[in-house]
Amino acid sequence: MGFSVIGKSLPRKDDPLRATGKAKFTADFFLPGMLYGKILRSPYPHARILNIDTTKAERLSGVKKVVTGKDTLGIKFGVTGFIPPSFDEYALAIEKVRYIGDEVAAVAAISEEIAEEALDLIEVEYEQLPAVFDPIEAMKPGAPEIHDLEHVKNNISLYVDRNFGDVEKAFKDADYVREDEFYCQPVDHAPMEAHVSLADYDVSGKLTLWTSTQSPYYVHKHLERTLGLKESQIRVIKPYTGGGFGDRAGGMSACEFCAALLSIKTGRPVRISYTREEETSTSPRRHPMKVYLKSGVKKDGTLLASHYKLFADTGAYNNYGCVSINIPIEAMTVTYRVPSVRYEGYLVYTNTQPSGAMRGHAHNQPSFALDTQLDLIAEELGIDPIDIRIKNARQEYETSCSKIIVGSCGFTRCLEQSRDLSDWNNRKKKQKQGRGIGVGTMSFASGAAFNFFGAPSGYSAATVRLLDDGTVTVLTGASDIGQGSDGTLSMIAAEELGVSMNDIRIISADTELTPVDYGSYSSRVTMFAGNAVKSAASDAKMQLFETVAKKLEANIEDLEAKDRRIYVKGSIEKGMSFAEAICETMAANKMMPVIGKGNYNPHVQFNMLTGEGNCTPAYSFASYVAEVEVDKETGVVKVPYLVAAHDCGRAINPTRVEGQLEGSVQMGLGHALMEELVMDKGLVLNSSFLDYKFPTALEMPSIKSVVVEAPDPHGPFGAKESGEGTTIPVVPSIGNAIYDAIGVRLKEMPFTPEKILKALEEKEKRT
Amino acid sequence: MSLPKFDYQAPQTLDEAVLLLSKAKKDAKVIAGGTDLVVAMKQRRITPALVVNIKGIKGLEYIKNGKGELRIGALTPLSSIEESELIREKFPALAKAAGAVGAPQHRNAGTIGGNICLNTRCWYYNQSPFFRKCRPVCYKFGSDKDKCQLFPTREGKANVCYSVFSGDTAPALIALGAKIKIKGPEGEKTIPLTELYTGDGKRPIALAPADIVTEVTVPSPPENSSSAYMKYRVREAIDFPLLGVAVSIALDAGSGTCKNASVVLGAVASRPVEVTEAEKILKGKKITEDLIEQVGEAAFKAAKPLANLLECSPQYRKRLAKVFTKRAIKSALEIIKSA
Amino acid sequence: MIKLEKEVINVKRLIELIVNGMSYEIAVDTHRTLLEVLRDNLGFTGTKNGCDQGECGSCTVLIDGRAVHSCLTLAMDAQGKNIETIEGLSEGEKLHPIQQSFVDHGAIQCGFCTPGMIMSSKGLLDKNPSPTEDEIKRGISGNLCRCTGYVKIVDAIKAVEGR
Ligand SMILES: Cc1cc2nc3c(=O)[nH]c(=O)nc-3n(C[C@H](O)[C@H](O)[C@H](O)COP(=O)(O)OP(=O)(O)OC[C@H]3O[C@@H](n4cnc5c(N)ncnc54)[C@H](O)[C@@H]3O)c2cc1C
Ligand code: SF4
Ligand code: FES
Ligand code: FES
């Protein structure tokens, strides 16, 4: 199919605004009379609040309002509404605090300094309670009870036990069975912009909130619930936002709630900006997980069975946890054709920072285990690591043991390309001392069709307005947080309507103006919002076609929209300009505006009881090969080169897809080698960018990105996801390469020089 | 987070600056590039009543090749040192060390004077006000009554603070035999740089409140000599050293034996640590693999880091001291050979 | 009513800042950083605050041609010096070649690190018009970006026209 716009690497129309500093992020707004908010946080990991005395703080000059849990409606929130117990958090603590950083009170004052000073004057009387910081400890009988909830025993918020296929029999049939234990550390999203929210509650009783969010609609819904406002009283706008990676993907943050509440109470605009410390230590992190994996294979490497046990530390609150503990099934059953899988997942409360969704959401951990264990098995059986993967690789349109229908699948091609472009076969044979290569893989959902709010599904809607000068306005709820959805969606609309990208103006992520879209999470935007925009554009186009067909006395089916014209296919002169067509259509319809409506609401069926079925229409796949250099004297690992082959269905914008791959490599590299939230009894010790280290330009490998296209019939122009899944293969590829280089196997992330030296020493002792 | 309030003065001359400082109460602070002090003030670790900006004082920013010595004005930015052809060629350890500080922005703003007067670091100390709401303050932050929270001494014994001196240029300068010029109320004096460091983590820098470092001088290296600096950190930029090793070596032109050798370790104690054994091992001998190994071993012994940096264990830093010392010696010898 | 408390040690000072070639006379508290004054007093919000303590480079501006952290610079100290911010690079609709190259190469994702990144690039290129790849990486090594993996940023800097 010849595309005009799709497949081109076009910048977003507003990239020049970002390049010149004119793009306004939330912290760049100053409203008249604006107050500055600050949040008082618990210094204890677990304590009962006996009393809060705010009088001194209120008396400080410049302080306009102090609020505590008593000033709220005391309604719990969370992320997922479909599992009732999932809502377990108050925006401002009531009775108890459950982690260091839990929100206790908030202040609005005429300056940030005064607000800070006021925090010191709030007197909180706590009764400290015993606390627990490790999920395994927390599950033991007699451990401190963090939530007093009926369904929670031993701090287990959710336990799932899934059985697909006949696991017991499969293990019996296996020629080789092995068991390994892995650990994935807590890591931080670390978007460059910390949380910031500006609320303005006006005299008409309307609350406008500008906020750095990935999901304005969730924020809207939660504000509605927790503040007791009507849907129409709230407007949530996402201005330019500095990244997210899952950090602000769900529910609502205390930043948003407190800014809104303080604005309501003072009648003045209130802005709250998190410090980097708050961002790192109180906004969600990736679930630290212990992963047990037992796999059974035939002699030839065919996978027969896996049994996973995951212990996910959700911290003090569920946040995304109830989703997080359900979706690893995809990682376990989709990437490889394993016929039987048992999965036991424990979502466990501890007195630590809450965990949430993060790029590759709950897939990274089991995938790290699987990809590492596959190499161990391959070695044992004398099979090449890529061969064993190709042997078991998922093929298109298969159904997994978990009854997931897989759509298009270019996984084998990804494996082959990463092998060939990395010169795998040669390098495997003759490698310099301390150098090695390794492979890592993934599959990932192109958007979860979960229904978090009892809506029919996690859907997207869009409208497209055609203006009489031939330009187009796209309205979408999708949030561009940097990944580039504004550009991608503009391109989709341009392609569908046969106009140029320049003709498109996009208005996005404003709950008052734009149709519903649940947000930028689960790598859903291209699939969901993309399809919605495509269908809205198509709807508008059909309105034009109708008029044009009448005018030209042609068949609608024979018409084509291209190069800003609508004409009979094959004879470009037989038609009219796009602008004319719009004017004609309006004229033919009593000057009615031409507006196309569209939505996307895939029919996928995930069974919450059995864990079977799809929660997404399509899967992306990838295979990466990393090359490492290990200094055996110091244990320091460098990654000079990495090939990333990724089946994203169709690259709507190849530069953006590469950008996702490259950004993912940076994040994965950080997770593999250096990133870890260090905690002492629930207190995060490295909450600054100096101490929480992620790679600079100097650590980056040279990256060869390969876009493998296996267009999916569900995707807009065949596109699937790119962005989340792309982080997953990095860690195992590096881990496997380290093994190739120096013969030591690390099962605990991150792979620090010390762990490497220790493993080397142990290896020497053994031999 | 905003800075705490303070009174601010920007004197135009050294005398004026010294006068301002000596008239001020105890908690006056000199600010140069501010890249260390401003962070400390934002975190409320240091809250001076008066800040004296010395950057307006003319004539303290220069790199001069004097009679038998290199002279660097205290206000010279690290980036100028890193880029100076003269220093790169004659004092490679210093150029390397200056170029290894933080990131380009730190080196553009940060001065050599500020770098050698850097405060010591400890994960327990370099924290925010919120951290101090969650944990008791330690001896370095608080008063003499507050205990060191990481390595508490027994009841009745005097407190010790083991925070780590993490400046990059000091080890290199000490290995090169640097001296510094100090201007104070009593006039001017010159001391070997090594005497600037007390070794006491609570008060690591031996300057009186009104003292200002004005110049760093380094003797010109003899023929057949060179130096090297190696730094270990997690990332190749931004991060402070978890270990620094500076080496300077001079060989006898004829015999090729070692005339002088100096090895100085950074980030293993509250001051730069001179590996005095090194010269004893090498002097008068032809430097062999075996001798290098011995010096590495001596560095291993001399390094006595404690568990107060988050990134890695003291055992690891100690081990690295050996590896990096050996590598630094080889690198310096390499340069001599190629010259 | 707001009770105005007398500030003990703090008196506002009248200073002159030269930002992007324009002179601004403003009264500031001595404890204000250049970042605060640029953003809050002068409205140059293109300069971003990512960490506020010299660790991320989002707040990078050029002072007398050198890239520095405005979050660690006292506004008082910037008096009379030539301060360049991201807003000073473009002229009307015409982007500076570095800005144009960032746009053209897909070097911008969320754009939060971009202003600081571009200022560091400018500091580098003004001094060294044809840096090697390693010099470019070193030049931006104080600027953290969580989106791009730096690859397209390095490409963009390499390709700056007329460098
Ligand atoms: C994120 C980050 C990373 C860093 N990484 C490194 C690193 O890797 N290596 C490293 O060495 N440093 C590092 N630094 C610290 C700092 O940037 C440098 O050490 C810099 O050289 C300090 O110089 P300055 O002029 O900015 O000092 P200032 O902050 O101005 O002063 C530092 C101290 O020295 C005193 N002082 C300054 N000049 C004089 C003088 N002439 N006479 C007497 N006292 C004086 C001040 O009172 C203050 O106590 C880092 C800082 C940050 C924020
Ligand atoms: S070593 Fe002890 S006294 Fe010194 S900074 Fe660390 S905790 Fe404080
Ligand atoms: S905001 Fe100044 S360096 Fe991060
Ligand atoms: S583009 Fe988002 S941080 Fe760099």
PDB file of C-alpha atoms and ligand atoms in Angstrom, chain A residues 689-690, chain B residues 21 28-39 46 52 54-55 60 74-76 78 97-98 100-103 105-107 109-119 121 165-170 181-183 196 205 207-208 211-215 229 231 233 235 237-241, chain C residues 53-56 69 72, ligand 1:
ATOM      1  CA  PHE A 689      19.382  12.574  40.687  1.00  0.00           C
ATOM      2  CA  LEU A 690      22.913  12.449  42.037  1.00  0.00           C
TER       3      LEU A 690
ATOM      4  CA  LEU B  21      34.909  37.734  57.160  1.00  0.00           C
ATOM      5  CA  ALA B  28      30.081  33.527  57.501  1.00  0.00           C
ATOM      6  CA  LYS B  29      30.886  31.616  54.337  1.00  0.00           C
ATOM      7  CA  VAL B  30      32.954  32.323  51.301  1.00  0.00           C
ATOM      8  CA  ILE B  31      31.252  31.505  48.034  1.00  0.00           C
ATOM      9  CA  ALA B  32      33.157  31.015  44.801  1.00  0.00           C
ATOM     10  CA  GLY B  33      31.464  28.912  42.108  1.00  0.00           C
ATOM     11  CA  GLY B  34      28.822  27.941  44.629  1.00  0.00           C
ATOM     12  CA  THR B  35      28.377  24.473  43.183  1.00  0.00           C
ATOM     13  CA  ASP B  36      29.049  22.842  46.535  1.00  0.00           C
ATOM     14  CA  LEU B  37      27.931  25.515  48.945  1.00  0.00           C
ATOM     15  CA  VAL B  38      24.572  26.296  47.334  1.00  0.00           C
ATOM     16  CA  VAL B  39      23.517  22.654  47.486  1.00  0.00           C
ATOM     17  CA  ILE B  46      24.901  24.910  56.155  1.00  0.00           C
ATOM     18  CA  VAL B  52      30.816  36.625  50.944  1.00  0.00           C
ATOM     19  CA  ILE B  54      34.740  36.475  46.244  1.00  0.00           C
ATOM     20  CA  LYS B  55      34.193  36.191  42.518  1.00  0.00           C
ATOM     21  CA  LEU B  60      42.427  35.637  41.125  1.00  0.00           C
ATOM     22  CA  ALA B  74      41.954  30.291  43.257  1.00  0.00           C
ATOM     23  CA  LEU B  75      39.039  31.525  41.166  1.00  0.00           C
ATOM     24  CA  THR B  76      40.148  29.730  38.033  1.00  0.00           C
ATOM     25  CA  LEU B  78      38.029  23.847  36.542  1.00  0.00           C
ATOM     26  CA  ALA B  97      41.275  15.329  37.700  1.00  0.00           C
ATOM     27  CA  ALA B  98      39.834  18.746  36.864  1.00  0.00           C
ATOM     28  CA  ALA B 100      36.668  14.472  35.903  1.00  0.00           C
ATOM     29  CA  VAL B 101      34.799  16.746  38.304  1.00  0.00           C
ATOM     30  CA  GLY B 102      31.019  16.509  38.017  1.00  0.00           C
ATOM     31  CA  ALA B 103      29.708  17.600  34.642  1.00  0.00           C
ATOM     32  CA  GLN B 105      28.375  22.875  34.122  1.00  0.00           C
ATOM     33  CA  HIS B 106      30.099  22.144  37.440  1.00  0.00           C
ATOM     34  CA  ARG B 107      33.478  22.648  35.870  1.00  0.00           C
ATOM     35  CA  ALA B 109      31.185  27.376  37.464  1.00  0.00           C
ATOM     36  CA  GLY B 110      33.293  25.469  39.974  1.00  0.00           C
ATOM     37  CA  THR B 111      36.667  26.901  40.888  1.00  0.00           C
ATOM     38  CA  ILE B 112      39.915  25.217  41.875  1.00  0.00           C
ATOM     39  CA  GLY B 113      39.754  27.019  45.228  1.00  0.00           C
ATOM     40  CA  GLY B 114      36.284  25.649  45.900  1.00  0.00           C
ATOM     41  CA  ASN B 115      37.280  22.219  44.745  1.00  0.00           C
ATOM     42  CA  ILE B 116      40.152  21.862  47.199  1.00  0.00           C
ATOM     43  CA  CYS B 117      38.009  23.334  50.002  1.00  0.00           C
ATOM     44  CA  LEU B 118      35.164  20.941  49.299  1.00  0.00           C
ATOM     45  CA  ASN B 119      33.166  19.705  52.232  1.00  0.00           C
ATOM     46  CA  ARG B 121      30.478  13.661  52.150  1.00  0.00           C
ATOM     47  CA  PHE B 165      36.744  13.888  51.180  1.00  0.00           C
ATOM     48  CA  SER B 166      35.524  13.573  47.600  1.00  0.00           C
ATOM     49  CA  GLY B 167      37.309  16.303  45.718  1.00  0.00           C
ATOM     50  CA  ASP B 168      39.040  15.219  42.547  1.00  0.00           C
ATOM     51  CA  THR B 169      41.841  17.708  42.134  1.00  0.00           C
ATOM     52  CA  ALA B 170      43.328  17.523  45.639  1.00  0.00           C
ATOM     53  CA  LYS B 181      48.633  30.524  49.333  1.00  0.00           C
ATOM     54  CA  ILE B 182      46.254  31.632  52.048  1.00  0.00           C
ATOM     55  CA  LYS B 183      45.309  35.186  52.876  1.00  0.00           C
ATOM     56  CA  LEU B 196      44.904  21.946  54.352  1.00  0.00           C
ATOM     57  CA  ILE B 205      39.439  21.975  56.037  1.00  0.00           C
ATOM     58  CA  LEU B 207      41.175  27.224  57.393  1.00  0.00           C
ATOM     59  CA  ALA B 208      40.340  29.899  59.932  1.00  0.00           C
ATOM     60  CA  ASP B 211      41.058  32.682  55.580  1.00  0.00           C
ATOM     61  CA  ILE B 212      40.843  32.739  51.823  1.00  0.00           C
ATOM     62  CA  VAL B 213      42.830  30.509  49.514  1.00  0.00           C
ATOM     63  CA  THR B 214      44.247  32.738  46.816  1.00  0.00           C
ATOM     64  CA  GLU B 215      46.549  30.566  44.776  1.00  0.00           C
ATOM     65  CA  TYR B 229      44.714  10.406  37.706  1.00  0.00           C
ATOM     66  CA  LYS B 231      38.651   7.958  39.052  1.00  0.00           C
ATOM     67  CA  ARG B 233      32.375   6.418  39.715  1.00  0.00           C
ATOM     68  CA  ARG B 235      28.564   7.191  35.662  1.00  0.00           C
ATOM     69  CA  ALA B 237      29.777  12.275  34.451  1.00  0.00           C
ATOM     70  CA  ILE B 238      28.102  14.095  37.337  1.00  0.00           C
ATOM     71  CA  ASP B 239      29.129  11.593  39.996  1.00  0.00           C
ATOM     72  CA  PHE B 240      31.607  12.243  42.756  1.00  0.00           C
ATOM     73  CA  PRO B 241      34.519   9.836  42.984  1.00  0.00           C
TER      74      PRO B 241
ATOM     75  CA  GLN C  53      20.378  21.063  43.061  1.00  0.00           C
ATOM     76  CA  GLY C  54      22.778  20.900  40.179  1.00  0.00           C
ATOM     77  CA  GLU C  55      22.258  17.283  39.197  1.00  0.00           C
ATOM     78  CA  CYS C  56      20.268  17.245  35.961  1.00  0.00           C
ATOM     79  CA  HIS C  69      23.384  25.546  36.333  1.00  0.00           C
ATOM     80  CA  LEU C  72      23.177  26.883  41.679  1.00  0.00           C
TER      81      LEU C  72
HETATM   82  C1  LIG D   1      25.891  17.080  41.178  1.00  0.00           C
HETATM   83  C2  LIG D   1      27.261  17.485  41.612  1.00  0.00           C
HETATM   84  C3  LIG D   1      28.324  16.705  41.266  1.00  0.00           C
HETATM   85  C4  LIG D   1      29.621  17.043  41.659  1.00  0.00           C
HETATM   86  N1  LIG D   1      30.640  16.193  41.331  1.00  0.00           N
HETATM   87  C5  LIG D   1      31.884  16.484  41.756  1.00  0.00           C
HETATM   88  C6  LIG D   1      32.972  15.621  41.448  1.00  0.00           C
HETATM   89  O1  LIG D   1      32.803  14.624  40.730  1.00  0.00           O
HETATM   90  N2  LIG D   1      34.184  15.912  41.943  1.00  0.00           N
HETATM   91  C7  LIG D   1      34.416  17.008  42.702  1.00  0.00           C
HETATM   92  O2  LIG D   1      35.537  17.229  43.112  1.00  0.00           O
HETATM   93  N3  LIG D   1      33.413  17.858  42.993  1.00  0.00           N
HETATM   94  C8  LIG D   1      32.154  17.633  42.539  1.00  0.00           C
HETATM   95  N4  LIG D   1      31.131  18.489  42.832  1.00  0.00           N
HETATM   96  C9  LIG D   1      31.373  19.602  43.765  1.00  0.00           C
HETATM   97  C10 LIG D   1      31.731  20.941  43.149  1.00  0.00           C
HETATM   98  O3  LIG D   1      31.017  21.181  41.983  1.00  0.00           O
HETATM   99  C11 LIG D   1      33.194  21.089  42.826  1.00  0.00           C
HETATM  100  O4  LIG D   1      33.973  20.519  43.817  1.00  0.00           O
HETATM  101  C12 LIG D   1      33.609  22.538  42.613  1.00  0.00           C
HETATM  102  O5  LIG D   1      34.932  22.585  42.202  1.00  0.00           O
HETATM  103  C13 LIG D   1      33.478  23.373  43.844  1.00  0.00           C
HETATM  104  O6  LIG D   1      33.967  24.654  43.550  1.00  0.00           O
HETATM  105  P1  LIG D   1      33.096  25.959  43.772  1.00  0.00           P
HETATM  106  O7  LIG D   1      33.912  27.100  43.336  1.00  0.00           O
HETATM  107  O8  LIG D   1      31.798  25.820  43.114  1.00  0.00           O
HETATM  108  O9  LIG D   1      32.921  25.892  45.336  1.00  0.00           O
HETATM  109  P2  LIG D   1      31.915  26.631  46.316  1.00  0.00           P
HETATM  110  O10 LIG D   1      30.652  25.905  46.379  1.00  0.00           O
HETATM  111  O11 LIG D   1      31.856  28.076  46.001  1.00  0.00           O
HETATM  112  O12 LIG D   1      32.696  26.444  47.644  1.00  0.00           O
HETATM  113  C14 LIG D   1      32.943  25.197  48.221  1.00  0.00           C
HETATM  114  C15 LIG D   1      33.530  25.383  49.602  1.00  0.00           C
HETATM  115  O13 LIG D   1      34.801  25.969  49.530  1.00  0.00           O
HETATM  116  C16 LIG D   1      34.855  27.227  50.180  1.00  0.00           C
HETATM  117  N5  LIG D   1      35.683  28.066  49.329  1.00  0.00           N
HETATM  118  C17 LIG D   1      35.520  28.275  47.991  1.00  0.00           C
HETATM  119  N6  LIG D   1      36.522  29.022  47.519  1.00  0.00           N
HETATM  120  C18 LIG D   1      37.329  29.296  48.555  1.00  0.00           C
HETATM  121  C19 LIG D   1      38.539  30.039  48.684  1.00  0.00           C
HETATM  122  N7  LIG D   1      39.117  30.610  47.638  1.00  0.00           N
HETATM  123  N8  LIG D   1      39.094  30.123  49.900  1.00  0.00           N
HETATM  124  C20 LIG D   1      38.509  29.530  50.951  1.00  0.00           C
HETATM  125  N9  LIG D   1      37.395  28.816  50.899  1.00  0.00           N
HETATM  126  C21 LIG D   1      36.801  28.697  49.698  1.00  0.00           C
HETATM  127  C22 LIG D   1      33.434  27.639  50.339  1.00  0.00           C
HETATM  128  O14 LIG D   1      33.246  28.424  51.467  1.00  0.00           O
HETATM  129  C23 LIG D   1      32.731  26.311  50.471  1.00  0.00           C
HETATM  130  O15 LIG D   1      32.792  25.861  51.771  1.00  0.00           O
HETATM  131  C24 LIG D   1      29.835  18.202  42.411  1.00  0.00           C
HETATM  132  C25 LIG D   1      28.755  19.016  42.741  1.00  0.00           C
HETATM  133  C26 LIG D   1      27.478  18.675  42.356  1.00  0.00           C
HETATM  134  C27 LIG D   1      26.329  19.545  42.711  1.00  0.00           C
END
